[in-house]
Short mmCIF file of C-alpha atoms in Angstrom, two decimals:
data_model
loop_
_atom_site.label_atom_id
_atom_site.label_comp_id
_atom_site.label_asym_id
_atom_site.label_seq_id
_atom_site.Cartn_x
_atom_site.Cartn_y
_atom_site.Cartn_z
CA MET A 1 -1.04 17.41 -30.60
CA THR A 2 -0.76 16.08 -27.23
CA SER A 3 -3.02 13.58 -24.95
CA SER A 4 -3.82 14.87 -21.79
CA TRP A 5 -4.06 12.46 -18.92
CA VAL A 6 -5.55 10.82 -15.36
CA CYS A 7 -2.85 8.90 -13.44
CA LEU A 8 -4.23 8.27 -9.71
CA MET A 9 -3.28 7.14 -6.99
CA TYR A 10 -3.94 4.50 -4.20
CA HIS A 11 -2.65 3.35 -0.73
CA ASP A 12 -4.06 0.16 0.19
CA VAL A 13 -7.96 -1.48 0.15
CA LEU A 14 -9.83 -2.51 2.57
CA LEU A 15 -12.60 -4.79 2.85
CA HIS A 16 -13.97 -2.27 4.81
CA CYS A 17 -14.66 1.76 4.27
CA PRO A 18 -11.17 3.54 5.47
CA PRO A 19 -12.40 5.44 8.55
CA SER A 20 -11.85 9.46 8.89
CA ASP A 21 -9.79 9.58 11.22
CA GLY A 22 -6.11 9.67 11.50
CA SER A 23 -4.24 6.04 10.55
CA PRO A 24 -3.06 4.80 8.02
CA GLU A 25 -6.36 3.58 6.87
CA PHE A 26 -7.56 6.79 6.23
CA PHE A 27 -5.69 7.45 2.97
CA GLY A 28 -7.57 3.68 2.48
CA VAL A 29 -10.49 2.80 -0.50
CA SER A 30 -13.24 0.24 -0.29
CA HIS A 31 -12.69 -3.38 -2.02
CA ASP A 32 -16.01 -2.48 -3.71
CA ALA A 33 -15.44 1.37 -4.78
CA PHE A 34 -12.32 -0.08 -5.92
CA ARG A 35 -13.91 -2.18 -8.35
CA GLU A 36 -16.70 -0.02 -9.02
CA HIS A 37 -13.98 2.52 -10.28
CA LEU A 38 -12.29 0.47 -12.41
CA ASP A 39 -16.00 -0.20 -13.60
CA VAL A 40 -15.89 3.15 -14.44
CA LEU A 41 -13.14 2.61 -16.24
CA GLN A 42 -14.71 0.09 -18.66
CA GLU A 43 -17.09 2.65 -19.08
CA LEU A 44 -15.46 5.29 -20.17
CA GLY A 45 -13.38 2.90 -22.40
CA VAL A 46 -10.35 3.42 -21.32
CA ALA A 47 -8.05 1.65 -20.61
CA GLY A 48 -6.51 1.78 -16.62
CA CYS A 49 -2.73 0.85 -17.56
CA SER A 50 0.80 0.91 -15.64
CA LEU A 51 2.41 4.09 -15.99
CA ALA A 52 4.93 3.29 -17.96
CA GLN A 53 2.17 1.95 -21.01
CA ALA A 54 0.30 5.01 -20.03
CA LEU A 55 4.43 6.73 -20.64
CA ASP A 56 4.77 5.28 -24.06
CA ARG A 57 1.07 5.92 -25.42
CA ARG A 58 1.10 8.78 -24.68
CA GLY A 59 -1.98 9.28 -22.45
CA GLU A 60 -4.15 8.05 -25.59
CA ASN A 61 -7.53 6.38 -24.38
CA CYS A 62 -6.10 5.37 -20.98
CA VAL A 63 -5.70 5.46 -17.06
CA ALA A 64 -2.78 5.02 -15.72
CA ILE A 65 -3.33 3.64 -12.05
CA THR A 66 -0.01 3.78 -9.41
CA PHE A 67 -0.36 2.14 -5.79
CA ASP A 68 2.38 3.17 -2.98
CA ASP A 69 3.33 1.67 0.07
CA GLY A 70 2.62 -2.50 -0.29
CA ASN A 71 0.01 -3.17 1.76
CA LEU A 72 -1.27 -6.51 2.29
CA GLY A 73 -4.04 -4.91 0.75
CA GLN A 74 -2.58 -4.25 -3.17
CA TYR A 75 -2.12 -8.13 -3.27
CA GLU A 76 -5.40 -9.81 -2.06
CA ARG A 77 -7.40 -7.91 -3.39
CA ALA A 78 -6.44 -4.43 -6.05
CA PHE A 79 -4.40 -6.73 -8.19
CA PRO A 80 -7.17 -10.26 -8.80
CA ALA A 81 -9.50 -6.95 -9.43
CA LEU A 82 -6.69 -4.89 -12.01
CA LEU A 83 -6.08 -8.96 -13.77
CA GLU A 84 -9.96 -9.62 -14.10
CA ARG A 85 -10.72 -7.37 -16.15
CA GLY A 86 -7.43 -7.16 -18.14
CA MET A 87 -5.69 -4.66 -16.50
CA THR A 88 -2.33 -3.67 -14.82
CA ALA A 89 -0.33 -0.98 -12.04
CA THR A 90 2.71 0.02 -10.97
CA PHE A 91 2.31 0.18 -6.98
CA PHE A 92 5.12 1.40 -5.18
CA ILE A 93 7.45 -0.42 -2.71
CA PRO A 94 8.91 0.81 0.36
CA THR A 95 11.76 -2.20 0.39
CA THR A 96 12.68 -1.58 3.43
CA TRP A 97 8.94 -2.88 4.88
CA VAL A 98 8.95 -5.73 2.01
CA GLY A 99 7.79 -8.67 4.58
CA ARG A 100 6.50 -7.05 7.42
CA PRO A 101 3.31 -7.70 8.92
CA ASN A 102 0.17 -7.11 6.38
CA PHE A 103 2.74 -6.02 3.96
CA VAL A 104 4.31 -7.34 0.27
CA THR A 105 6.50 -10.32 0.21
CA TRP A 106 8.65 -10.47 -2.20
CA ASP A 107 6.82 -13.47 -3.96
CA HIS A 108 3.90 -11.04 -4.22
CA LEU A 109 6.25 -8.92 -6.15
CA ARG A 110 6.95 -11.71 -7.95
CA GLU A 111 3.93 -13.41 -8.94
CA MET A 112 2.94 -9.29 -10.12
CA LYS A 113 5.14 -8.98 -11.98
CA ALA A 114 4.69 -12.49 -13.92
CA ALA A 115 1.27 -11.06 -14.55
CA GLY A 116 2.49 -7.88 -16.74
CA MET A 117 2.65 -5.19 -13.08
CA SER A 118 5.13 -2.88 -13.00
CA ILE A 119 7.29 -2.67 -9.93
CA GLN A 120 8.15 0.48 -9.07
CA SER A 121 10.48 1.79 -6.16
CA HIS A 122 9.17 4.04 -3.61
CA THR A 123 12.33 4.76 -0.98
CA ARG A 124 13.86 1.99 1.32
CA THR A 125 12.66 3.84 4.48
CA HIS A 126 10.03 5.93 3.20
CA ALA A 127 12.04 8.16 3.55
CA TYR A 128 10.61 12.10 3.35
CA PHE A 129 12.98 13.96 0.41
CA SER A 130 12.14 17.41 2.54
CA GLU A 131 13.91 15.62 5.45
CA LEU A 132 17.11 14.73 3.59
CA ASP A 133 20.11 15.78 2.56
CA ALA A 134 22.56 14.30 -0.19
CA ALA A 135 24.31 11.58 1.59
CA THR A 136 20.99 10.20 2.70
CA ALA A 137 18.84 11.07 -0.07
CA ARG A 138 21.49 8.94 -2.57
CA GLU A 139 21.20 6.04 -0.37
CA GLU A 140 17.78 5.73 -0.35
CA LEU A 141 17.39 6.12 -3.98
CA VAL A 142 20.34 3.75 -4.53
CA GLY A 143 19.33 1.23 -2.20
CA SER A 144 15.64 0.74 -2.71
CA LYS A 145 16.98 0.39 -6.87
CA ALA A 146 19.89 -1.55 -6.01
CA GLU A 147 17.14 -4.59 -3.58
CA LEU A 148 14.00 -4.20 -6.11
CA ASP A 149 16.97 -4.81 -9.78
CA GLU A 150 17.87 -7.45 -7.76
CA ALA A 151 14.87 -9.37 -6.39
CA LEU A 152 13.16 -8.84 -9.72
CA GLN A 153 15.34 -8.72 -12.14
CA GLN A 154 14.72 -5.62 -13.71
CA ASP A 155 15.50 -1.93 -14.35
CA THR A 156 13.97 0.35 -11.82
CA ASN A 157 13.71 3.17 -13.31
CA GLN A 158 10.59 4.38 -11.69
CA ILE A 159 9.93 6.62 -7.90
CA ALA A 160 7.05 8.13 -6.27
CA LEU A 161 8.08 10.32 -3.61
CA PRO A 162 6.57 9.38 -0.10
CA GLY A 163 3.92 11.63 1.41
CA GLY A 164 4.01 14.04 -1.81
CA PHE A 165 7.38 15.41 0.10
CA GLU A 166 9.47 17.40 -2.67
CA PRO A 167 13.24 17.27 -2.49
CA ARG A 168 14.91 20.29 -2.60
CA ALA A 169 15.60 21.71 -5.75
CA ALA A 170 19.80 21.32 -5.61
CA LEU A 171 18.48 17.26 -5.01
CA TRP A 172 16.69 15.89 -7.79
CA SER A 173 19.39 15.63 -9.97
CA LEU A 174 20.15 12.69 -8.02
CA ILE A 175 16.84 11.34 -8.23
CA GLN A 176 17.91 11.13 -12.06
CA GLU A 177 21.43 10.08 -11.58
CA ALA A 178 20.84 7.25 -8.76
CA GLY A 179 18.90 5.81 -12.03
CA TYR A 180 15.65 6.87 -12.02
CA ARG A 181 13.47 8.83 -14.71
CA VAL A 182 9.74 9.64 -13.43
CA ALA A 183 8.42 10.96 -10.72
CA ALA A 184 5.39 10.03 -9.71
CA THR A 185 3.68 13.91 -7.06
CA SER A 186 0.80 14.30 -5.28
CA ARG A 187 0.23 17.23 -6.71
CA TRP A 188 -2.67 17.15 -8.26
CA GLY A 189 -3.73 17.85 -11.71
CA LEU A 190 -3.38 16.40 -15.95
CA ASN A 191 -0.82 15.11 -17.15
CA THR A 192 1.13 15.61 -20.80
CA ALA A 193 4.35 13.81 -22.43
CA LEU A 194 6.20 15.77 -22.03
CA SER A 195 4.89 17.64 -18.39
CA ASN A 196 6.15 18.26 -15.36
CA GLY A 197 9.01 20.74 -14.79
CA THR A 198 12.26 21.28 -16.16
CA GLY A 199 15.24 20.07 -15.56
CA GLY A 200 15.56 16.05 -13.25
CA PRO A 201 13.15 13.32 -14.18
CA LEU A 202 9.49 13.55 -15.04
CA ARG A 203 7.67 14.50 -12.96
CA VAL A 204 3.85 12.72 -13.72
CA ARG A 205 1.81 14.24 -11.40
CA ARG A 206 -1.14 12.44 -9.49
CA CYS A 207 -4.73 12.05 -8.56
CA TRP A 208 -6.74 10.54 -5.26
CA ALA A 209 -9.32 9.18 -4.99
CA LEU A 210 -9.86 9.05 -0.74
CA GLY A 211 -13.09 7.77 2.14
CA ASP A 212 -14.72 5.42 -0.94
CA PRO A 213 -15.71 8.38 -3.23
CA ALA A 214 -19.31 8.68 -5.29
CA ARG A 215 -19.33 6.88 -9.09
CA ASP A 216 -19.99 10.35 -10.57
CA GLU A 217 -16.75 11.75 -7.97
CA PHE A 218 -14.67 9.18 -8.90
CA ARG A 219 -15.96 9.78 -12.69
CA ARG A 220 -15.32 13.26 -12.39
CA ILE A 221 -11.83 12.49 -11.47
CA ALA A 222 -10.74 10.05 -14.30
CA ILE A 223 -11.75 12.27 -16.94
CA GLY A 224 -9.53 14.68 -15.54
CA ASP A 225 -12.13 17.24 -14.01
CA ARG A 226 -9.73 21.10 -14.42
CA ARG A 227 -12.75 22.20 -11.26
CA LEU A 228 -11.49 19.10 -9.35
CA ALA A 229 -7.81 20.25 -10.72
CA ALA A 230 -8.34 24.36 -9.18
CA ARG A 231 -9.99 23.18 -5.83
CA HIS A 232 -7.24 21.02 -5.31
CA TRP A 233 -4.77 23.22 -6.69
CA VAL A 234 -6.13 25.84 -3.60
CA ARG A 235 -5.93 23.34 -1.60
CA ARG A 236 -2.46 23.16 -1.84
CA ALA A 237 -0.49 26.56 -1.85
CA ALA A 238 -2.13 27.25 1.26
CA LEU A 239 -1.05 23.87 3.23
CA GLU A 240 2.36 24.07 2.02
CA PRO A 241 3.54 27.94 3.62
CA VAL A 242 1.97 24.97 6.92
CA LYS A 243 4.40 22.48 5.46
CA SER A 244 7.40 24.85 5.29
CA LEU A 245 6.76 25.63 8.16
CA LEU A 246 6.49 22.74 10.12
CA GLY A 247 8.89 19.65 8.57
CA ALA A 248 7.08 16.95 7.22
CA HIS A 249 6.32 14.67 10.22
CA ARG A 250 5.29 17.35 12.66
CA TYR A 251 2.96 18.30 9.53
CA LEU A 252 1.70 14.37 9.95
CA GLU A 253 1.74 14.42 13.30
CA TRP A 254 -0.57 17.98 13.08
CA ARG A 255 -2.75 16.58 10.22
CA GLY A 256 -2.63 13.71 12.22
CA ARG A 257 -4.43 14.65 15.29
CA PHE A 258 -6.73 16.81 13.43
CA LEU A 259 -8.29 14.20 11.28
CA ASN A 260 -8.98 12.27 14.67
CA LEU A 261 -10.42 15.25 16.63
CA MET A 262 -12.91 16.34 13.37
CA GLY A 263 -14.02 12.07 13.79
CA ARG A 264 -15.07 11.74 16.93
CA ARG A 265 -16.59 15.14 15.67
CA GLU A 266 -19.07 13.06 13.34
CA GLU A 267 -19.20 10.36 15.94
CA GLU A 268 -20.28 13.09 18.35
CA ALA A 269 -22.62 13.92 16.09
CA GLU A 270 -24.22 10.74 14.59
#
Protein backbone atom coordinates (compact mmCIF):
# COMPACT_ATOMS: atom_id res chain seq x y z
CA MET A 1 0.00 0.00 0.00
CA THR A 2 1.31 3.47 -0.89
CA SER A 3 1.83 5.72 2.13
CA SER A 4 0.12 9.09 2.36
CA TRP A 5 2.36 11.91 3.45
CA VAL A 6 2.37 15.62 4.25
CA CYS A 7 4.48 18.34 2.69
CA LEU A 8 4.73 21.54 4.75
CA MET A 9 5.14 24.99 3.18
CA TYR A 10 6.82 27.92 4.94
CA HIS A 11 8.03 31.37 3.97
CA ASP A 12 10.02 33.65 6.27
CA VAL A 13 10.96 32.69 9.83
CA LEU A 14 10.69 35.84 11.93
CA LEU A 15 11.98 37.01 15.29
CA HIS A 16 8.43 38.08 16.16
CA CYS A 17 4.91 36.84 15.62
CA PRO A 18 3.72 37.45 12.04
CA PRO A 19 1.33 40.38 11.57
CA SER A 20 -2.28 39.90 10.52
CA ASP A 21 -2.19 42.65 7.89
CA GLY A 22 -1.43 42.34 4.16
CA SER A 23 2.36 42.78 4.45
CA PRO A 24 4.72 40.05 3.14
CA GLU A 25 5.42 38.99 6.74
CA PHE A 26 1.83 37.74 6.97
CA PHE A 27 3.04 34.46 5.47
CA GLY A 28 5.84 34.00 8.00
CA VAL A 29 6.05 32.14 11.28
CA SER A 30 7.96 33.14 14.37
CA HIS A 31 11.27 31.50 15.23
CA ASP A 32 9.82 30.07 18.44
CA ALA A 33 6.82 28.61 16.60
CA PHE A 34 9.00 27.03 13.91
CA ARG A 35 11.22 25.37 16.50
CA GLU A 36 8.12 24.06 18.26
CA HIS A 37 6.85 22.65 14.95
CA LEU A 38 10.06 20.68 14.54
CA ASP A 39 9.76 19.45 18.11
CA VAL A 40 6.22 18.23 17.36
CA LEU A 41 7.53 16.25 14.38
CA GLN A 42 10.08 14.60 16.65
CA GLU A 43 7.37 13.79 19.20
CA LEU A 44 5.31 12.20 16.43
CA GLY A 45 8.30 10.04 15.54
CA VAL A 46 8.50 11.24 11.93
CA ALA A 47 11.51 12.54 10.06
CA GLY A 48 11.47 16.13 8.84
CA CYS A 49 13.16 15.98 5.46
CA SER A 50 13.52 17.50 2.02
CA LEU A 51 10.94 16.88 -0.66
CA ALA A 52 13.31 14.65 -2.61
CA GLN A 53 13.92 12.49 0.47
CA ALA A 54 10.19 12.19 1.12
CA LEU A 55 9.65 11.01 -2.45
CA ASP A 56 12.54 8.53 -2.19
CA ARG A 57 11.01 7.13 1.00
CA ARG A 58 7.57 7.02 -0.64
CA GLY A 59 6.35 9.13 2.25
CA GLU A 60 7.06 6.43 4.84
CA ASN A 61 7.37 7.87 8.35
CA CYS A 62 8.36 11.35 7.22
CA VAL A 63 7.08 14.88 6.63
CA ALA A 64 8.57 17.01 3.85
CA ILE A 65 9.54 20.57 4.82
CA THR A 66 9.69 23.27 2.15
CA PHE A 67 10.32 27.02 2.03
CA ASP A 68 9.51 29.56 -0.68
CA ASP A 69 11.18 32.86 -1.65
CA GLY A 70 14.63 32.63 -0.02
CA ASN A 71 14.06 35.11 2.82
CA LEU A 72 17.12 35.72 4.99
CA GLY A 73 15.31 34.35 8.04
CA GLN A 74 15.37 30.94 6.40
CA TYR A 75 19.17 30.94 6.56
CA GLU A 76 19.57 32.72 9.87
CA ARG A 77 16.84 30.92 11.84
CA ALA A 78 15.26 27.94 10.05
CA PHE A 79 18.52 26.42 8.81
CA PRO A 80 20.18 26.24 12.30
CA ALA A 81 16.99 24.84 13.84
CA LEU A 82 16.90 22.07 11.24
CA LEU A 83 20.58 21.26 11.75
CA GLU A 84 20.13 21.03 15.52
CA ARG A 85 17.55 18.28 15.02
CA GLY A 86 19.26 16.44 12.18
CA MET A 87 16.52 17.44 9.73
CA THR A 88 16.64 18.69 6.16
CA ALA A 89 14.33 20.79 3.99
CA THR A 90 13.86 22.06 0.44
CA PHE A 91 14.32 25.76 -0.26
CA PHE A 92 12.68 27.11 -3.43
CA ILE A 93 14.56 30.19 -4.63
CA PRO A 94 13.70 32.94 -7.15
CA THR A 95 17.16 33.37 -8.63
CA THR A 96 16.98 37.13 -9.32
CA TRP A 97 16.16 37.72 -5.65
CA VAL A 98 19.41 36.10 -4.43
CA GLY A 99 21.64 38.71 -2.79
CA ARG A 100 18.94 41.34 -2.38
CA PRO A 101 18.58 42.96 1.07
CA ASN A 102 16.84 40.54 3.48
CA PHE A 103 17.28 37.58 1.11
CA VAL A 104 19.82 34.77 0.99
CA THR A 105 23.10 34.99 -0.95
CA TRP A 106 24.70 32.38 -3.17
CA ASP A 107 27.23 31.70 -0.39
CA HIS A 108 24.35 31.02 2.01
CA LEU A 109 22.81 28.59 -0.48
CA ARG A 110 26.10 26.77 -1.04
CA GLU A 111 26.52 26.38 2.73
CA MET A 112 22.98 25.09 3.10
CA LYS A 113 23.40 22.62 0.25
CA ALA A 114 26.69 21.34 1.71
CA ALA A 115 24.83 20.67 4.98
CA GLY A 116 22.23 18.51 3.22
CA MET A 117 19.53 21.01 2.31
CA SER A 118 17.94 20.87 -1.14
CA ILE A 119 17.96 24.12 -3.15
CA GLN A 120 15.42 24.23 -5.98
CA SER A 121 13.67 26.67 -8.32
CA HIS A 122 10.98 29.26 -7.65
CA THR A 123 11.42 30.74 -11.17
CA ARG A 124 13.76 33.65 -11.93
CA THR A 125 11.56 36.60 -10.98
CA HIS A 126 8.76 35.02 -8.91
CA ALA A 127 6.50 35.26 -11.96
CA TYR A 128 2.91 34.03 -11.73
CA PHE A 129 2.43 31.24 -14.26
CA SER A 130 -1.28 31.96 -14.72
CA GLU A 131 -0.33 35.25 -16.38
CA LEU A 132 2.54 34.00 -18.58
CA ASP A 133 2.59 33.14 -22.25
CA ALA A 134 4.59 30.14 -23.42
CA ALA A 135 7.75 32.07 -24.32
CA THR A 136 7.93 33.93 -21.00
CA ALA A 137 7.15 30.79 -19.00
CA ARG A 138 9.94 28.94 -20.81
CA GLU A 139 12.38 31.77 -20.06
CA GLU A 140 11.50 31.70 -16.36
CA LEU A 141 11.83 27.91 -16.19
CA VAL A 142 14.99 27.43 -18.22
CA GLY A 143 16.75 30.53 -16.88
CA SER A 144 16.18 29.66 -13.24
CA LYS A 145 17.37 26.09 -13.68
CA ALA A 146 20.49 27.19 -15.54
CA GLU A 147 21.41 29.72 -12.84
CA LEU A 148 20.92 27.25 -10.00
CA ASP A 149 22.74 24.48 -11.86
CA GLU A 150 25.76 26.69 -12.49
CA ALA A 151 25.96 28.34 -9.08
CA LEU A 152 25.39 25.14 -7.07
CA GLN A 153 26.83 22.53 -9.43
CA GLN A 154 23.67 20.44 -9.51
CA ASP A 155 20.82 19.24 -11.70
CA THR A 156 17.85 21.28 -10.49
CA ASN A 157 14.69 19.21 -11.03
CA GLN A 158 12.02 20.66 -8.73
CA ILE A 159 10.07 23.91 -8.86
CA ALA A 160 7.50 25.61 -6.63
CA LEU A 161 4.81 27.66 -8.36
CA PRO A 162 4.99 31.30 -7.14
CA GLY A 163 1.87 32.44 -5.34
CA GLY A 164 0.29 29.06 -5.98
CA PHE A 165 -0.86 30.31 -9.41
CA GLU A 166 -0.81 27.36 -11.77
CA PRO A 167 -0.18 27.53 -15.52
CA ARG A 168 -2.86 26.96 -18.11
CA ALA A 169 -3.32 23.28 -18.89
CA ALA A 170 -1.42 23.58 -22.18
CA LEU A 171 1.68 24.96 -20.41
CA TRP A 172 2.18 22.22 -17.80
CA SER A 173 4.27 20.29 -20.32
CA LEU A 174 6.76 23.20 -20.49
CA ILE A 175 7.72 22.57 -16.87
CA GLN A 176 8.71 19.00 -17.65
CA GLU A 177 10.40 19.97 -20.92
CA ALA A 178 12.59 22.42 -18.99
CA GLY A 179 13.90 19.56 -16.84
CA TYR A 180 11.66 19.65 -13.78
CA ARG A 181 10.27 16.35 -12.53
CA VAL A 182 8.36 17.78 -9.54
CA ALA A 183 6.14 20.86 -9.20
CA ALA A 184 5.22 21.94 -5.66
CA THR A 185 1.79 23.58 -5.63
CA SER A 186 -0.20 25.47 -3.00
CA ARG A 187 -3.04 22.96 -3.08
CA TRP A 188 -3.70 21.68 0.43
CA GLY A 189 -3.84 17.95 1.11
CA LEU A 190 -2.08 14.63 1.46
CA ASN A 191 0.24 13.16 -1.16
CA THR A 192 1.00 9.66 -2.31
CA ALA A 193 4.09 8.60 -4.20
CA LEU A 194 2.02 8.49 -7.41
CA SER A 195 -0.26 11.52 -6.99
CA ASN A 196 -1.28 14.42 -8.21
CA GLY A 197 -2.54 14.93 -11.70
CA THR A 198 -1.65 13.36 -15.01
CA GLY A 199 0.79 14.61 -17.59
CA GLY A 200 3.74 16.87 -16.93
CA PRO A 201 5.68 16.84 -13.64
CA LEU A 202 4.59 15.18 -10.41
CA ARG A 203 2.40 17.72 -8.61
CA VAL A 204 2.85 17.91 -4.86
CA ARG A 205 0.25 19.30 -2.48
CA ARG A 206 1.55 21.40 0.41
CA CYS A 207 0.06 22.38 3.77
CA TRP A 208 0.98 25.76 5.19
CA ALA A 209 1.20 26.92 8.79
CA LEU A 210 0.43 30.65 9.00
CA GLY A 211 0.11 32.93 11.98
CA ASP A 212 1.84 30.69 14.54
CA PRO A 213 -0.81 27.96 14.87
CA ALA A 214 -1.20 26.47 18.32
CA ARG A 215 0.67 23.26 19.04
CA ASP A 216 -2.43 21.07 18.70
CA GLU A 217 -3.41 22.79 15.45
CA PHE A 218 0.03 22.19 13.97
CA ARG A 219 -0.11 18.56 15.06
CA ARG A 220 -3.32 18.19 13.03
CA ILE A 221 -1.54 19.68 10.02
CA ALA A 222 1.47 17.38 10.40
CA ILE A 223 -0.61 14.19 10.60
CA GLY A 224 -2.73 15.17 7.60
CA ASP A 225 -6.06 15.67 9.36
CA ARG A 226 -8.62 15.18 6.59
CA ARG A 227 -11.07 17.62 8.19
CA LEU A 228 -8.52 20.38 7.68
CA ALA A 229 -8.10 19.28 4.07
CA ALA A 230 -11.86 19.48 3.55
CA ARG A 231 -11.98 22.96 5.04
CA HIS A 232 -9.23 24.14 2.70
CA TRP A 233 -10.91 22.49 -0.28
CA VAL A 234 -14.05 24.54 0.40
CA ARG A 235 -11.95 27.70 0.75
CA ARG A 236 -10.14 27.05 -2.53
CA ALA A 237 -13.38 26.30 -4.37
CA ALA A 238 -14.76 29.65 -3.20
CA LEU A 239 -11.64 31.63 -4.17
CA GLU A 240 -10.83 30.08 -7.55
CA PRO A 241 -13.54 31.99 -9.46
CA VAL A 242 -12.32 35.23 -7.85
CA LYS A 243 -8.70 34.51 -8.85
CA SER A 244 -9.74 33.73 -12.41
CA LEU A 245 -11.82 36.88 -12.66
CA LEU A 246 -9.23 39.27 -11.18
CA GLY A 247 -5.97 37.67 -12.33
CA ALA A 248 -2.95 37.08 -10.10
CA HIS A 249 -1.78 40.64 -9.50
CA ARG A 250 -5.23 42.16 -8.99
CA TYR A 251 -6.25 39.27 -6.72
CA LEU A 252 -3.15 39.73 -4.54
CA GLU A 253 -3.80 43.47 -4.35
CA TRP A 254 -7.42 42.78 -3.34
CA ARG A 255 -6.31 40.25 -0.72
CA GLY A 256 -3.76 42.66 0.72
CA ARG A 257 -6.37 45.39 1.10
CA PHE A 258 -8.76 42.95 2.76
CA LEU A 259 -6.12 41.77 5.23
CA ASN A 260 -5.10 45.34 6.03
CA LEU A 261 -8.75 46.19 6.70
CA MET A 262 -9.19 43.16 8.95
CA GLY A 263 -5.96 44.00 10.79
CA ARG A 264 -7.20 47.52 11.54
CA ARG A 265 -10.49 46.13 12.78
CA GLU A 266 -8.60 43.84 15.16
CA GLU A 267 -6.61 46.83 16.44
CA GLU A 268 -9.79 48.82 17.01
CA ALA A 269 -11.31 45.92 18.93
CA GLU A 270 -8.40 45.70 21.35
